[in-house]
Short mmCIF file of C-alpha atoms in Angstrom, two decimals:
data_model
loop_
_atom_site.label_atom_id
_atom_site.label_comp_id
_atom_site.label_asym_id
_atom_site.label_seq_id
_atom_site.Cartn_x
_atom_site.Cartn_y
_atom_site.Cartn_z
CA UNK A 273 73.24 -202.98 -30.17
CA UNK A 274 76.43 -200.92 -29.18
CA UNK A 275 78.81 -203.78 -28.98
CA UNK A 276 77.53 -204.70 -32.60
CA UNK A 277 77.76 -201.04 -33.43
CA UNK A 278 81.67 -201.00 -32.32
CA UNK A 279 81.67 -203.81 -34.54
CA UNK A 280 80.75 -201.78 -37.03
CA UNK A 281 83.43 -199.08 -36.81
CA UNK A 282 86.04 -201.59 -36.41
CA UNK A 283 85.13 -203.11 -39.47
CA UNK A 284 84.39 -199.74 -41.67
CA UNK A 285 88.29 -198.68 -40.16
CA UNK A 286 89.72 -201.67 -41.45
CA UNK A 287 88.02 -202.28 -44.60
CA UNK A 288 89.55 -198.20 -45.38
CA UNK A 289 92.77 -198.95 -44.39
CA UNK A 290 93.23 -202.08 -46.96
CA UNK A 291 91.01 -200.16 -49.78
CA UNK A 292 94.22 -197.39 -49.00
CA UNK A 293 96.95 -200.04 -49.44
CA UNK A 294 95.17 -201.31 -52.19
CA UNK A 295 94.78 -198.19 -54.40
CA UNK A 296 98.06 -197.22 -53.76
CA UNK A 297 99.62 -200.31 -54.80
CA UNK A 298 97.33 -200.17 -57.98
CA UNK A 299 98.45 -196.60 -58.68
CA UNK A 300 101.98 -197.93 -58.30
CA UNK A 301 102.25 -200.13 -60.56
CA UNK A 302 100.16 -198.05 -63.23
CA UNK A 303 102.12 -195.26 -62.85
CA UNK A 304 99.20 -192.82 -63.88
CA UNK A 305 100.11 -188.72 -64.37
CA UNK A 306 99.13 -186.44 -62.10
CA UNK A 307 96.15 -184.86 -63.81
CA UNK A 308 94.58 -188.90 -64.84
CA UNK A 309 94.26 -189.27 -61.13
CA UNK A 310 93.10 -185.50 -60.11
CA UNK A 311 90.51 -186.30 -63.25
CA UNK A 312 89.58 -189.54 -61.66
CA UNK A 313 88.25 -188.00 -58.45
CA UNK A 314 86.84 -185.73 -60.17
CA UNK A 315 85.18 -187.48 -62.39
CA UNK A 316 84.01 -189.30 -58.73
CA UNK A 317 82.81 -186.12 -57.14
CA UNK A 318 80.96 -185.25 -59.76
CA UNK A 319 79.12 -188.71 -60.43
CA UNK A 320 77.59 -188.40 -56.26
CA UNK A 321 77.02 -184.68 -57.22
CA UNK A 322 74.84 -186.21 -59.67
CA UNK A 323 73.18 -188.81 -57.84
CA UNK A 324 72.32 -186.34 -55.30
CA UNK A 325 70.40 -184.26 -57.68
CA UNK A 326 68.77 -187.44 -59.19
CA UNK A 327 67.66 -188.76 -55.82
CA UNK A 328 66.40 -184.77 -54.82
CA UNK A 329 64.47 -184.62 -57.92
CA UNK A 330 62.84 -188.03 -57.25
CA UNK A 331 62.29 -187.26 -53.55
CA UNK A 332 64.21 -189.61 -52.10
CA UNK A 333 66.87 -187.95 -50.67
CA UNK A 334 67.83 -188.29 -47.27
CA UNK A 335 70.11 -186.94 -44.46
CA UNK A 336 71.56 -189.93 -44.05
CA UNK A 337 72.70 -190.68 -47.41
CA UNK A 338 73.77 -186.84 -47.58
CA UNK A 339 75.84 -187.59 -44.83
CA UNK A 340 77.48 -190.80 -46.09
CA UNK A 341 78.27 -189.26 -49.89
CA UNK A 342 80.21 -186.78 -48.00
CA UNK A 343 82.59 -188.97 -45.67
CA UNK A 344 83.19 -190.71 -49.60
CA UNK A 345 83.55 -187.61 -51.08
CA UNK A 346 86.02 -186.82 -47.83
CA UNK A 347 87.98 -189.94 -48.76
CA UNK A 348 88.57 -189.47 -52.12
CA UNK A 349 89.74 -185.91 -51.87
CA UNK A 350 92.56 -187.31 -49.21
CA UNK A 351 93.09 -190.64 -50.91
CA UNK A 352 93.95 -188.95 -54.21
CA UNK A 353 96.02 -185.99 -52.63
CA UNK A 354 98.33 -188.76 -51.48
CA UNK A 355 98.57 -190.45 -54.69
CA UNK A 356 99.28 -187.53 -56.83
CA UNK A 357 101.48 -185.75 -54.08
CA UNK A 358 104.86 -187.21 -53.75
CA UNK A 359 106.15 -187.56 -50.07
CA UNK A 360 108.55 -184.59 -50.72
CA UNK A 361 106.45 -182.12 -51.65
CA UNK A 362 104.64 -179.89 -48.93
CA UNK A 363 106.17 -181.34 -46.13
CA UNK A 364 108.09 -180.23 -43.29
CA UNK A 365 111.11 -181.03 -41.80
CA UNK A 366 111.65 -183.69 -44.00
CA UNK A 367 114.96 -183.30 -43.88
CA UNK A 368 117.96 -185.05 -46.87
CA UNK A 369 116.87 -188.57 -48.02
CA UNK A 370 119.72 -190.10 -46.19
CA UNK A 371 119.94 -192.18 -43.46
CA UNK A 372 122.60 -190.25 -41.57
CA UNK A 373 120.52 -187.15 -42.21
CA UNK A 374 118.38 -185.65 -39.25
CA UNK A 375 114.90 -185.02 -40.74
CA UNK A 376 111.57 -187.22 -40.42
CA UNK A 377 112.88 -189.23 -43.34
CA UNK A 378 116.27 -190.16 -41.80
CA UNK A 379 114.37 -191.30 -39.05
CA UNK A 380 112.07 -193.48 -40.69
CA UNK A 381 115.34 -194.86 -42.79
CA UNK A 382 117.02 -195.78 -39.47
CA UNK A 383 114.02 -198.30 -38.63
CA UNK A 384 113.42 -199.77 -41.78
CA UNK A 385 117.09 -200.23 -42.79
CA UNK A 386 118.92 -200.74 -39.42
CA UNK A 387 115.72 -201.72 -37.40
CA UNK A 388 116.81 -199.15 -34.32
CA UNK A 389 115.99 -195.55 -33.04
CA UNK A 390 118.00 -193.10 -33.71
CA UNK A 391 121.05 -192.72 -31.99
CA UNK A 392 120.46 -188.47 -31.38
CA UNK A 393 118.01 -186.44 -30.47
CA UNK A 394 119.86 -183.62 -33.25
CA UNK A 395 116.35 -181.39 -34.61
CA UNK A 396 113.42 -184.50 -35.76
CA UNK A 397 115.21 -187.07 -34.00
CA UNK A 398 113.79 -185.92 -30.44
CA UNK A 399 110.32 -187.17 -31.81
CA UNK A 400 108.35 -189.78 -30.12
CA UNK A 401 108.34 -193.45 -32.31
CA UNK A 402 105.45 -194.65 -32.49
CA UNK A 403 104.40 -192.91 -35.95
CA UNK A 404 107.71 -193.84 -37.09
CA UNK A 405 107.71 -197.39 -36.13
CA UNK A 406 104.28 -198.42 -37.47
CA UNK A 407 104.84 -195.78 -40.77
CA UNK A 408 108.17 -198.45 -41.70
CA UNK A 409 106.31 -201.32 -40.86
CA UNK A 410 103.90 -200.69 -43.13
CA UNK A 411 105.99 -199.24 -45.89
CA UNK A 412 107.81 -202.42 -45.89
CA UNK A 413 105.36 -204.70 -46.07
CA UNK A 414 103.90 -202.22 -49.12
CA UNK A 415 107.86 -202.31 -50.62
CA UNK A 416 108.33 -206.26 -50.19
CA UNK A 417 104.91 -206.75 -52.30
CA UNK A 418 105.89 -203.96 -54.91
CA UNK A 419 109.71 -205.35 -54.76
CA UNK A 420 110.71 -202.26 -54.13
CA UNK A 421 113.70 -201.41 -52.09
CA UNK A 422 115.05 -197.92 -52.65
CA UNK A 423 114.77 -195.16 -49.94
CA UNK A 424 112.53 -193.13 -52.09
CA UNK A 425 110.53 -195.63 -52.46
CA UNK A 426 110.58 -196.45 -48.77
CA UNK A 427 109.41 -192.65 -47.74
CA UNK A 428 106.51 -193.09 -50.29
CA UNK A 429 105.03 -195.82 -49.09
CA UNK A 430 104.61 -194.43 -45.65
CA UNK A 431 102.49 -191.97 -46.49
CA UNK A 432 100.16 -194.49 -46.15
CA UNK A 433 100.09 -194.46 -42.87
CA UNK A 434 99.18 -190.35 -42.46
CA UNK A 435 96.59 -190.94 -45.68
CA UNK A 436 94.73 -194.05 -43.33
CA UNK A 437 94.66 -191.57 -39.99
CA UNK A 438 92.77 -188.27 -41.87
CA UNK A 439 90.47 -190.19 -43.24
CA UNK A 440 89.90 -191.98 -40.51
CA UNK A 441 88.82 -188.80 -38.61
CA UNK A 442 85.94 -188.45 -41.00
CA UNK A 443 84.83 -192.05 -40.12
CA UNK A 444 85.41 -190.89 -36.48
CA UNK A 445 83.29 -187.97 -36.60
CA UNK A 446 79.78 -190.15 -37.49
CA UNK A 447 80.73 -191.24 -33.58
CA UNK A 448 80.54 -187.63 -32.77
CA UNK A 449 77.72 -186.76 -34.74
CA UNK A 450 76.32 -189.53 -32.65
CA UNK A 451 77.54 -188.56 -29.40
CA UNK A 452 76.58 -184.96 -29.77
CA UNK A 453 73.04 -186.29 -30.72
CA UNK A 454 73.80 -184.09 -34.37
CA UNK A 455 71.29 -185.24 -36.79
CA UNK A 456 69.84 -184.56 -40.35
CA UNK A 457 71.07 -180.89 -41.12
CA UNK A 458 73.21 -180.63 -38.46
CA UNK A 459 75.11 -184.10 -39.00
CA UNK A 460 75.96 -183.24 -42.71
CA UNK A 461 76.87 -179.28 -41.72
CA UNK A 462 79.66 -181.24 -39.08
CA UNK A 463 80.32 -184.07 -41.43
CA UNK A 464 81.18 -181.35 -44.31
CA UNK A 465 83.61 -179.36 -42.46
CA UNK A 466 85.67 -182.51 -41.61
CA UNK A 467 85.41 -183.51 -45.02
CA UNK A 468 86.79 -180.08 -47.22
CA UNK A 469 88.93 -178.47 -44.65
CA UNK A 470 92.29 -178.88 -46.89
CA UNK A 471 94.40 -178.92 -44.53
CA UNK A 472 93.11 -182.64 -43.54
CA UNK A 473 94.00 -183.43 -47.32
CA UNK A 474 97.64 -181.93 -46.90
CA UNK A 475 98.71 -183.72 -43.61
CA UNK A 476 97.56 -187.46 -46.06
CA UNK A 477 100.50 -187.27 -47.81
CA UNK A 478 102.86 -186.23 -45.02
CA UNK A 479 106.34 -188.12 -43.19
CA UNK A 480 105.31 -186.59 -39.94
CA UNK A 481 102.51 -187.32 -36.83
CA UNK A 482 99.97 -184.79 -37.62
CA UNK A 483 97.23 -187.12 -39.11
CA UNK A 484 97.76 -189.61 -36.74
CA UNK A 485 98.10 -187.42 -33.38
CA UNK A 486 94.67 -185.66 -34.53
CA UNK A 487 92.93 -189.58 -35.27
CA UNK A 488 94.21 -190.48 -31.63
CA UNK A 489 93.19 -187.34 -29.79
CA UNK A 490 89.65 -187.70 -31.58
CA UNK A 491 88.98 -191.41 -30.30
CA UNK A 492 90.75 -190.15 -26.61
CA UNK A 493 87.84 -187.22 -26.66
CA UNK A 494 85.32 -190.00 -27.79
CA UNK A 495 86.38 -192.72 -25.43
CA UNK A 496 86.86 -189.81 -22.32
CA UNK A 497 83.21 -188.96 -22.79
CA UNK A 498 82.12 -193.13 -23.10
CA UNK A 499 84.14 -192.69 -19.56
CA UNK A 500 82.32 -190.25 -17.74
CA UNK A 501 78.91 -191.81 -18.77
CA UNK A 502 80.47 -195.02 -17.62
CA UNK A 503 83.33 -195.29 -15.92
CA UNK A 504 83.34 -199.16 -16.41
CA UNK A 505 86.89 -201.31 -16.59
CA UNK A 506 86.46 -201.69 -20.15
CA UNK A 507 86.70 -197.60 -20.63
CA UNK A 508 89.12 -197.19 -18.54
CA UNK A 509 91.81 -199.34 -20.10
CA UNK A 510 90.74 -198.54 -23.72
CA UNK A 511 91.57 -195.19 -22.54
CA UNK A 512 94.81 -195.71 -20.89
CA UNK A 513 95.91 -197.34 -24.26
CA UNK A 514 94.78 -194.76 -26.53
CA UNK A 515 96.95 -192.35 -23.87
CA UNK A 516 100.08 -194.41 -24.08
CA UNK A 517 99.88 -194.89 -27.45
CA UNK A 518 98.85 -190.93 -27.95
CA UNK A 519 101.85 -189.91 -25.38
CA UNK A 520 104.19 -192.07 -27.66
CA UNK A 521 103.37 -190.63 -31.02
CA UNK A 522 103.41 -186.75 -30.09
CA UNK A 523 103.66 -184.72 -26.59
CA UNK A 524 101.56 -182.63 -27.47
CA UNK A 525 98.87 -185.48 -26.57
CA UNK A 526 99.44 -183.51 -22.94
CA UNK A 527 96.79 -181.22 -24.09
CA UNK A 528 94.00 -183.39 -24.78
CA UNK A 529 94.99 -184.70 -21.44
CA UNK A 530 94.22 -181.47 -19.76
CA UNK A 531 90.37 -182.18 -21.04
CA UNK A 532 90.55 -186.22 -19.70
CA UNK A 533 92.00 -185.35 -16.19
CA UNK A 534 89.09 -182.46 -15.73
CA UNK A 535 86.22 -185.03 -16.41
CA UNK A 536 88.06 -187.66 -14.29
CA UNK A 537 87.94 -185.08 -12.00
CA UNK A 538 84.34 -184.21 -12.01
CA UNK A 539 83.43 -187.56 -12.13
CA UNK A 540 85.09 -188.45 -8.76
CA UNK A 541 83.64 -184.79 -7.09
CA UNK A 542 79.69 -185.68 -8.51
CA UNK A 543 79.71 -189.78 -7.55
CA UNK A 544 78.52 -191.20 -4.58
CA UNK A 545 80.72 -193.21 -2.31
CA UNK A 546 80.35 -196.74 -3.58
CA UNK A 547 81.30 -195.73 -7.25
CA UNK A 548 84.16 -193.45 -5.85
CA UNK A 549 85.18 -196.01 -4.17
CA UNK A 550 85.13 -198.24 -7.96
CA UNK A 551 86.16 -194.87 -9.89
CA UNK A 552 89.82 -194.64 -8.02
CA UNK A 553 91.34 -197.97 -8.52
CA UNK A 554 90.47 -197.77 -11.99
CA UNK A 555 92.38 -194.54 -12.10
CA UNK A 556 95.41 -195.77 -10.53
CA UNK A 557 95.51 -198.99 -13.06
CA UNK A 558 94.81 -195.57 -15.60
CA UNK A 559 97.89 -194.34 -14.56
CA UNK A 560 99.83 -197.92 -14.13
CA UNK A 561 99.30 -198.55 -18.07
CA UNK A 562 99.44 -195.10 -19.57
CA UNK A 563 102.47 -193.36 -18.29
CA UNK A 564 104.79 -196.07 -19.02
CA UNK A 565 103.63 -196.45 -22.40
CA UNK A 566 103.59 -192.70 -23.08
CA UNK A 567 106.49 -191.62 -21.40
CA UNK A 568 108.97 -194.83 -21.72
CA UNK A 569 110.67 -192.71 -24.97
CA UNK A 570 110.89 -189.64 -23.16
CA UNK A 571 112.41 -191.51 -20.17
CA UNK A 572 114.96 -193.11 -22.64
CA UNK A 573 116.00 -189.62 -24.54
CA UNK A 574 116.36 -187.90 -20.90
CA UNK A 575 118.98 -190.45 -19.62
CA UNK A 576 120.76 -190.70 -23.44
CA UNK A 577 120.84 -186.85 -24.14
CA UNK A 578 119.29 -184.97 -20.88
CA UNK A 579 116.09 -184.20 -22.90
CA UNK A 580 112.97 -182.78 -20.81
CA UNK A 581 110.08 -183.39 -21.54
CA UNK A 582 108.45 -180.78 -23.25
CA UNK A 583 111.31 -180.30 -25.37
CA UNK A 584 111.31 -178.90 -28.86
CA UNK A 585 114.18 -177.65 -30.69
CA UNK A 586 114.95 -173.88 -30.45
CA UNK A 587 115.15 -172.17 -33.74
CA UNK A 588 116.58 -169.12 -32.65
CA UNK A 589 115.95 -165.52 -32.28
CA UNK A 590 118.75 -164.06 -34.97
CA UNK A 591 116.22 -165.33 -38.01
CA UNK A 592 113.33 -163.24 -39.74
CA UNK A 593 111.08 -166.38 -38.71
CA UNK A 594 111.26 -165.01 -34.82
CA UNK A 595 108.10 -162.99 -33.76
CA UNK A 596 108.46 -162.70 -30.42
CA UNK A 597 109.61 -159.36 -30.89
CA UNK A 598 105.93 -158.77 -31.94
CA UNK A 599 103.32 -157.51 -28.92
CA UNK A 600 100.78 -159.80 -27.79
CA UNK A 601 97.78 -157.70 -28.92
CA UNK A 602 99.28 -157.68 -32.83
CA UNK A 603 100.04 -161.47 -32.60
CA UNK A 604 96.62 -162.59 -30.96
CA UNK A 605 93.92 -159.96 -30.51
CA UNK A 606 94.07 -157.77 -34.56
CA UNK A 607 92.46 -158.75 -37.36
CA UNK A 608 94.31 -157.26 -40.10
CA UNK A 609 91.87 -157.39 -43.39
CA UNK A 610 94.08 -156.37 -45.67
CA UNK A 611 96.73 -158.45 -44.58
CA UNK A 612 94.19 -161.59 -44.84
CA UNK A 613 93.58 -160.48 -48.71
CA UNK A 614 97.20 -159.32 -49.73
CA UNK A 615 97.74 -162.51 -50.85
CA UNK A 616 96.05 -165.53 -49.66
CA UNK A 617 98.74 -167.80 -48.63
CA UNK A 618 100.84 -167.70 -44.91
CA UNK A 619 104.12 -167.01 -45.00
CA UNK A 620 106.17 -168.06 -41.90
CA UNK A 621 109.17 -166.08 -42.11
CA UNK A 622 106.78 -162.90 -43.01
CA UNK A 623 103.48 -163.02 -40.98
CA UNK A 624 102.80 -162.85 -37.18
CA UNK A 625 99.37 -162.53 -36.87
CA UNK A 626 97.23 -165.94 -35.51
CA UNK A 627 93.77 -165.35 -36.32
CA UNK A 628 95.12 -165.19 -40.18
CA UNK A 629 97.38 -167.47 -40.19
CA UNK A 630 95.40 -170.20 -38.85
CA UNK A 631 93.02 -169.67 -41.20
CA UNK A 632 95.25 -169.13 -44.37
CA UNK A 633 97.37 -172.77 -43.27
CA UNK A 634 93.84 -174.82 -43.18
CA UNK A 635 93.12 -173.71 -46.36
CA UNK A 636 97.07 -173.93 -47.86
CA UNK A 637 99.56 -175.17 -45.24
CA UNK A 638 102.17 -172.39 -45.58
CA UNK A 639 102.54 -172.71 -49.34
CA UNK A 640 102.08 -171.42 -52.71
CA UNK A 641 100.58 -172.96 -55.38
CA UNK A 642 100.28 -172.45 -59.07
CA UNK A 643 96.36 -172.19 -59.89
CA UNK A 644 94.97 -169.02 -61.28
CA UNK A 645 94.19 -166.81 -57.94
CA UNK A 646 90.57 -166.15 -58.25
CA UNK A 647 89.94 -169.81 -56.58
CA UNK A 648 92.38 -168.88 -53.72
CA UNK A 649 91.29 -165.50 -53.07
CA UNK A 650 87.46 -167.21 -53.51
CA UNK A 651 88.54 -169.88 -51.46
CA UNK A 652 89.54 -167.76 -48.47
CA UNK A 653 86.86 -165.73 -48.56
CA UNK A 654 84.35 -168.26 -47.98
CA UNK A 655 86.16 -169.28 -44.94
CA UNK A 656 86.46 -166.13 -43.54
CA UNK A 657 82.40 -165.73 -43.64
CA UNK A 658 82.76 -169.42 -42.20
CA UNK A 659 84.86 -168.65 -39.45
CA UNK A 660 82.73 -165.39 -38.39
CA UNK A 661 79.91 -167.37 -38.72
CA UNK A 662 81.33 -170.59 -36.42
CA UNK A 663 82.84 -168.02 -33.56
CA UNK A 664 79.14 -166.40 -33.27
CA UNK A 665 77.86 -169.81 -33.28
CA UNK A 666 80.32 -170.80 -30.17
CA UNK A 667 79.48 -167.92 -28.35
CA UNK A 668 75.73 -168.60 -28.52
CA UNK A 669 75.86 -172.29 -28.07
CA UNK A 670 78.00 -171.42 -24.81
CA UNK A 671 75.92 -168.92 -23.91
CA UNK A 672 72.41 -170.83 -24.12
CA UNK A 673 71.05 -171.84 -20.44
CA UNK A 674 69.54 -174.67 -21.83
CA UNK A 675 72.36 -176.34 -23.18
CA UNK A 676 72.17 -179.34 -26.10
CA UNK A 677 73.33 -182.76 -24.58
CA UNK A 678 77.25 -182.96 -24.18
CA UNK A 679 77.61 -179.01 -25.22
CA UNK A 680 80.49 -178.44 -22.50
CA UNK A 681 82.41 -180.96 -23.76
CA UNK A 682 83.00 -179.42 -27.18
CA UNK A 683 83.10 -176.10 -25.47
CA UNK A 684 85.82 -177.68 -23.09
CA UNK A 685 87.87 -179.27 -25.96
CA UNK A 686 87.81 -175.65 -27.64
CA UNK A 687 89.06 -173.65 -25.30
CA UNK A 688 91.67 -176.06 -24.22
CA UNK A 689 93.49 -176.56 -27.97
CA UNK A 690 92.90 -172.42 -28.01
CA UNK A 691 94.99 -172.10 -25.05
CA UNK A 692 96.91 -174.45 -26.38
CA UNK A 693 97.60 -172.75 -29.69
CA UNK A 694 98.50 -169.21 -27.27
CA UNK A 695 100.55 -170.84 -24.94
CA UNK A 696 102.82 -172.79 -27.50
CA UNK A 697 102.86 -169.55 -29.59
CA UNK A 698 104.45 -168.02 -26.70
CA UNK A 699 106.73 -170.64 -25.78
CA UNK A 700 108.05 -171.08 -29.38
CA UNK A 701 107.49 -167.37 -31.34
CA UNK A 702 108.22 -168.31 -34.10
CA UNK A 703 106.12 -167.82 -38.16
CA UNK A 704 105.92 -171.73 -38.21
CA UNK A 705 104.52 -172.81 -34.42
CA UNK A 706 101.04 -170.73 -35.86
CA UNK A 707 100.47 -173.61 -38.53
CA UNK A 708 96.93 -175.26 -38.10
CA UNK A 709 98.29 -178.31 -38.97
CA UNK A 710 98.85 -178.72 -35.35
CA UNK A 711 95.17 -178.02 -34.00
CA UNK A 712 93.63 -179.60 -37.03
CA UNK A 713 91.32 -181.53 -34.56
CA UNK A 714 89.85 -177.96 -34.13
CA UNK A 715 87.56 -178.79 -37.33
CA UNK A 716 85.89 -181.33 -35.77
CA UNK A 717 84.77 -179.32 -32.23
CA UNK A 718 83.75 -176.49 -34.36
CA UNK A 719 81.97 -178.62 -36.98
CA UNK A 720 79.81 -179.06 -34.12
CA UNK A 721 79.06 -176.15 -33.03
CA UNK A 722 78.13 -175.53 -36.71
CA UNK A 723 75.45 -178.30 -36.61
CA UNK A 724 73.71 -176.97 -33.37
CA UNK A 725 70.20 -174.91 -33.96
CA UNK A 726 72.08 -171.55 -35.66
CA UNK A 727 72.12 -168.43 -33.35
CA UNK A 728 70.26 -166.19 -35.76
CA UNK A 729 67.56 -166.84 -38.36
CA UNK A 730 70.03 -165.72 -41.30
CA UNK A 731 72.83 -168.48 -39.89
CA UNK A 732 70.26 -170.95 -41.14
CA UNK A 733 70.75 -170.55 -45.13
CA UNK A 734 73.95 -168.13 -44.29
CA UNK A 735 76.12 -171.56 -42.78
CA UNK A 736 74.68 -174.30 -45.32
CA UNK A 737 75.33 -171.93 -48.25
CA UNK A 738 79.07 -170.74 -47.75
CA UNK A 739 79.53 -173.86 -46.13
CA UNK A 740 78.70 -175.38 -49.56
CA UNK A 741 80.86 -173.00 -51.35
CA UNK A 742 84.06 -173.08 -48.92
CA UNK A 743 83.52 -177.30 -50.02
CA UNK A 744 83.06 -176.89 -53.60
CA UNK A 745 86.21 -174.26 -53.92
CA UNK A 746 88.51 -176.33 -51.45
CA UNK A 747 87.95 -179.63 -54.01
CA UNK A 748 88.00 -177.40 -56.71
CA UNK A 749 91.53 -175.87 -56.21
CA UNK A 750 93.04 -179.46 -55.18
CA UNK A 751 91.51 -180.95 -58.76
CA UNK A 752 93.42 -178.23 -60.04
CA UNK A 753 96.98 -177.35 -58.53
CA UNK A 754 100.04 -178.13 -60.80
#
């Protein structure tokens, strides 16, 4: 039943990833505007919206097919941000389309047209390869069938590549509705956040590793758990793979480590000594096939350029971006309403307060758009009663004696990324390291703390209902941007 089950997923993962190449191909050669394919998902949305109600009226609506409309619905809304966004616009660090540039498109350039890494580690070029390297092999083999062979239309091509990885998460998270034992209400109240978050539609369409780091960290806190329940062979070196391979697309992998190495830990403290005995040459072949595949880049960059290993470029302190001049208590611990409703888009070189600004970049990156403002404003809103609503939600699930099956382990995962998002915010004080884009996996913990049995009688109708709205104003707004 599992193994056929794995089947499954494997299937589901590859079946999206060609319907992805496919559309975009189509879309390609059809050359539609903007708006067509904005009206097209639209016109999508609103045909389940309507098969919903039939199926409610009739009474045959279930959970389940609640649940699988809005992973489709999901898809769409990513699938068609990619299409209609080109790969220049909302991106970061993207850097001159040239190959002798040093953004993320140089780098790509310098494997697709001269089949090496780059020869610096100057600003993007310190990155880890293994987005980059699988992003140009797949934009070529998109370019060769489209006869295509201009650097624009190089860059463009591997957006596939972040578009396959978000919605991917959302076929992910039906393994953690499943492993969190989230059903009926509470599997379409998780399923929903993943879905509508925006910020999982803007990382689709971008040159960088922030769809894919969050797809591998998600199966490395899947597999981690399949671990501790069973620490067979077969765990332990999917696991070590999904670490190399996590390690070599983004350092920042290290965190979700953090979680790994405390249940490997526990595991070892709680078994007897037979299956310690089992557990700790499994660990060492852990370690055998992991580091080298993780680390092998960093290892290279060290003895080229004497790069450490948690190295990121300085910006420096002389720019109106720097906020380490800021206290701690302003930057982590306020909650500055009308600085959340001035205007409801982050500005880097402007803002300095987290709490906000992780909650204005899920919703917008750190952008403007041009859409008439009630939606924003509207939009925000909604997730600010969200966000109350999911912190009081945390609290109680953590606080609850009798604790739902696998509880800690969101409750882990949480507090690591939010020590994570302190401690890097520290390191690097800068407007632009508070970006959400970088804990997007965050949606998926909290979606299901969401699902669990609500804290308070109003939570039930108060969660569903601006859940529902934050949803219908995030598709809204992306139907409708210019």
């Amino acid at each position: 039943m599992l193994q056929q089950e794995t089947k499954n997923q494997l299937g589901q993962q590859f079946f999206l990833a060609v319907i992805i190449v496919i559309l975009y191909i189509i879309t390609h050669l059809l050359n539609p505007s903007m708006q067509n394919i904005q009206l097209a998902v639209g016109i999508f949305l609103i045909t389940e919206l309507a098969n919903i109600a039939f199926l409610y009226w009739k009474k045959r609506l279930t959970w389940e097919y609640l649940v699988t409309t809005i992973i489709g619905a999901g898809i769409a809304m990513r699938i068609g941000y990619m299409l209609y966004t080109p790969f220049d616009v909302r991106t970061h660090d993207l850097g001159e389309v040239r190959i002798d540039a040093y953004g993320h498109a140089a780098y790509l350039l310098k494997i697709i047209n001269n089949h090496s890494l780059p020869e610096t580690n100057t600003v993007q070029l310190y990155q880890q390869p293994f987005y980059y390297i699988v992003a140009a092999i797949v934009s070529k083999g998109i370019c060769s069938i489209l006869k295509l062979s201009t650097y624009t239309d190089y860059l463009d091509a591997a957006k596939v590549v972040s578009c396959y990885a978000s919605c991917g998460v959302l076929l992910l998270n039906k393994k953690v509705c499943q492993t969190f034992h989230l059903k009926g209400r509470g599997a379409v109240i998780a399923t929903a956040l993943v879905a509508f978050v925006p910020d999982f539609y803007l990382i689709s369409s971008r040159l960088n590793a922030d769809a894919l780091i969050c797809y591998i960290m998600l199966l490395a806190f899947l597999i981690t758990i399949d671990w501790y329940d069973d620490p067979n062979w077969k765990n332990t070196l999917l696991l070590a793979l999904v670490y190399g391979i996590g390690m070599m697309t983004k350092i920042s992998m290290a965190s979700m480590a953090l979680l790994t190495a405390t249940f490997f830990l526990v595991r070892l403290i709680r078994a007897d000594a037979a299956t310690r005995k089992k557990i700790v040459p499994r660990l060492c072949v852990f370690g055998v096939i992991s580091l080298p595949l993780g680390l092998w880049y960093s290892v290279r960059n060290y003895y080229l350029f004497g790069q450490s290993l948690t190295y990121v470029p300085d910006i420096g302190k002389d720019l109106d971006i720097y906020i380490g001049n800021r206290s701690f208590a302003t930057r982590f611990l306020t909650f500055s309403l009308e600085n959340y409703f001035k205007t409801p888009y982050a500005y880097p070189w402007q803002d300095y307060n987290e709490p906000i600004y992780i909650i204005k970049s899920a919703l917008f990156g750190e952008f403007v758009y041009d859409i008439e403002g009630v939606i924003p404003t509207l939009l925000l809103f909604f997730a600010l009663i969200l966000s109350g609503l999911a912190v009081i939600q945390l609290i109680a699930v953590a606080r609850r004696k009798e604790k739902e099956k696998n509880d800690w382990y969101v409750i882990i995962l949480i507090g690591i990324m939010l020590v994570s998002i302190v401690t890097f915010a520290i390191r690097y004080p800068y407007g632009c390291s508070m970006d959400y884009r970088y804990y997007v996996i965050l949606c998926v913990a909290f979606g299901v703390v969401l699902g669990r049995k609500p804290a308070y009688g109003f939570m039930n109708t108060a969660i569903p209902m601006f859940l529902t709205l934050m949803s219908l104003g995030s598709c809204l707004m992306y139907l409708l941007i210019q």
